[in-house]
Coordinates of C-alpha atoms and ligand atoms in Angstrom, one line a residue:
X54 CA 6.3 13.1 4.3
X55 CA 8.6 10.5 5.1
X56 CA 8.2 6.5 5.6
X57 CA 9.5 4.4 8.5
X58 CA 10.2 1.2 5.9
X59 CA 10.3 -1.3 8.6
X60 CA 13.7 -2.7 6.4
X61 CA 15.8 0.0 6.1
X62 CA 14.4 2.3 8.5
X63 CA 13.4 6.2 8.0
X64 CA 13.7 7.5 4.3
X65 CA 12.2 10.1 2.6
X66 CA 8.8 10.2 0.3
X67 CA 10.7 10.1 -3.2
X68 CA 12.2 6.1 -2.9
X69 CA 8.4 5.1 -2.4
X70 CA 6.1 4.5 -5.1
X71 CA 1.7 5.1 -4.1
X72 CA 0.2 1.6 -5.0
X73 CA -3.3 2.7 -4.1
X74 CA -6.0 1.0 -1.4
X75 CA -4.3 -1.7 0.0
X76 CA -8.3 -3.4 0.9
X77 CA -9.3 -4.8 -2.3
X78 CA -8.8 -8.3 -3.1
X79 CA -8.1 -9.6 -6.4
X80 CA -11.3 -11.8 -7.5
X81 CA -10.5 -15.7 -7.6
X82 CA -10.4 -17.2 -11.4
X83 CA -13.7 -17.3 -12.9
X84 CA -15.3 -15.3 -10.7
X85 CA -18.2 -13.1 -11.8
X86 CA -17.8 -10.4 -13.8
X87 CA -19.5 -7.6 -11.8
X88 CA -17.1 -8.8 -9.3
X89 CA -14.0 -8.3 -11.0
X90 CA -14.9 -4.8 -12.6
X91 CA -15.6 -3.5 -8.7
X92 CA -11.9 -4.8 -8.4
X93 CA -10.6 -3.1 -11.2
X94 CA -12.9 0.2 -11.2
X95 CA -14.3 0.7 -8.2
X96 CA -12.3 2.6 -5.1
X97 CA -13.5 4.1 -2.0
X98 CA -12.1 8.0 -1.3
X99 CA -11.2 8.1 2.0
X100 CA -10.9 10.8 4.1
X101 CA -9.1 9.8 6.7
X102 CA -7.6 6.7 8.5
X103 CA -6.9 4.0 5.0
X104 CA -4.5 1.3 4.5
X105 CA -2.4 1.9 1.5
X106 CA 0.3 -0.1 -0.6
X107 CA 3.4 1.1 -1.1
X108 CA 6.5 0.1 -2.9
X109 CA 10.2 1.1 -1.6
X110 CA 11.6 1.3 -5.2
X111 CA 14.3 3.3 -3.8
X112 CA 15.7 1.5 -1.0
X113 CA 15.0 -2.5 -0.4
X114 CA 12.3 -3.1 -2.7
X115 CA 9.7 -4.3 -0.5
X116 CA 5.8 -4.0 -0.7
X117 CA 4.8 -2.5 2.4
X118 CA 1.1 -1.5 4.0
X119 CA 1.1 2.0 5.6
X120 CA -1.8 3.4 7.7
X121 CA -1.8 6.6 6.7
X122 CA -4.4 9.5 7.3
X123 CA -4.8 11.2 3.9
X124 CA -6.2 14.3 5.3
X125 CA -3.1 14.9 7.6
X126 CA -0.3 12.7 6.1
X127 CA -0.2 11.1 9.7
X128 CA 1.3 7.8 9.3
X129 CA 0.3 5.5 12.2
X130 CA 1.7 2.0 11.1
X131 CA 4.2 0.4 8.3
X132 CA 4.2 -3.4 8.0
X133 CA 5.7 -5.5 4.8
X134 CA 2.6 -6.6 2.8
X135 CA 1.9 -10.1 2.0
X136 CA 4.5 -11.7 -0.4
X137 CA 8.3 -10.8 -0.6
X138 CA 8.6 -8.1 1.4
X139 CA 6.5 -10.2 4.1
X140 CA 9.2 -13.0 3.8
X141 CA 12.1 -10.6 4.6
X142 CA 10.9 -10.0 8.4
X143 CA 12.6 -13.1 10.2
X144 CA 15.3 -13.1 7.7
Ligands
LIG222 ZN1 12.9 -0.5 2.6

């Protein structure tokens, strides 16, 4: 498999690092606590069309979000995620 990072362009599976479902949200402060142990614990298994984090360890160091369909590897989409990588784009 290999990732279109939209940075430094097509490189291969090994400089990435799997972060996991990019959908959850990290509860605010204080919130309840059956709320944050569905953060922490609780994950859908998708099969098929997810959004995923990612982390080009290997190349520019961004977090990215890739579309990916876990049952064929099909990557549809690669954006930076929210945060540094994000603030790369217009740079
Ligand atoms: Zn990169």
């Amino acid at each position: 498999m290999r990732i279109v990072c939209p940075f430094c362009g097509e490189r291969e599976l090994g400089e990435f690092t799997y972060l996991g479902d990019a959908k959850p949200v990290r509860p605010a402060t204080g919130a309840a606590e059956d709320e944050v142990y569905d953060y922490v614990y609780l994950r859908d298994n998708i099969a098929g069309v997810m959004s995923e984090n990612w982390y080009h360890g290997g190349g520019c160091r961004a977090w990215l979000k890739v579309t990916r369909n876990t049952l064929t590897h099909e990557i549809s989409a690669v954006e930076p995620a929210l945060g540094a990588g994000a603030a790369k784009v217009d740079a």
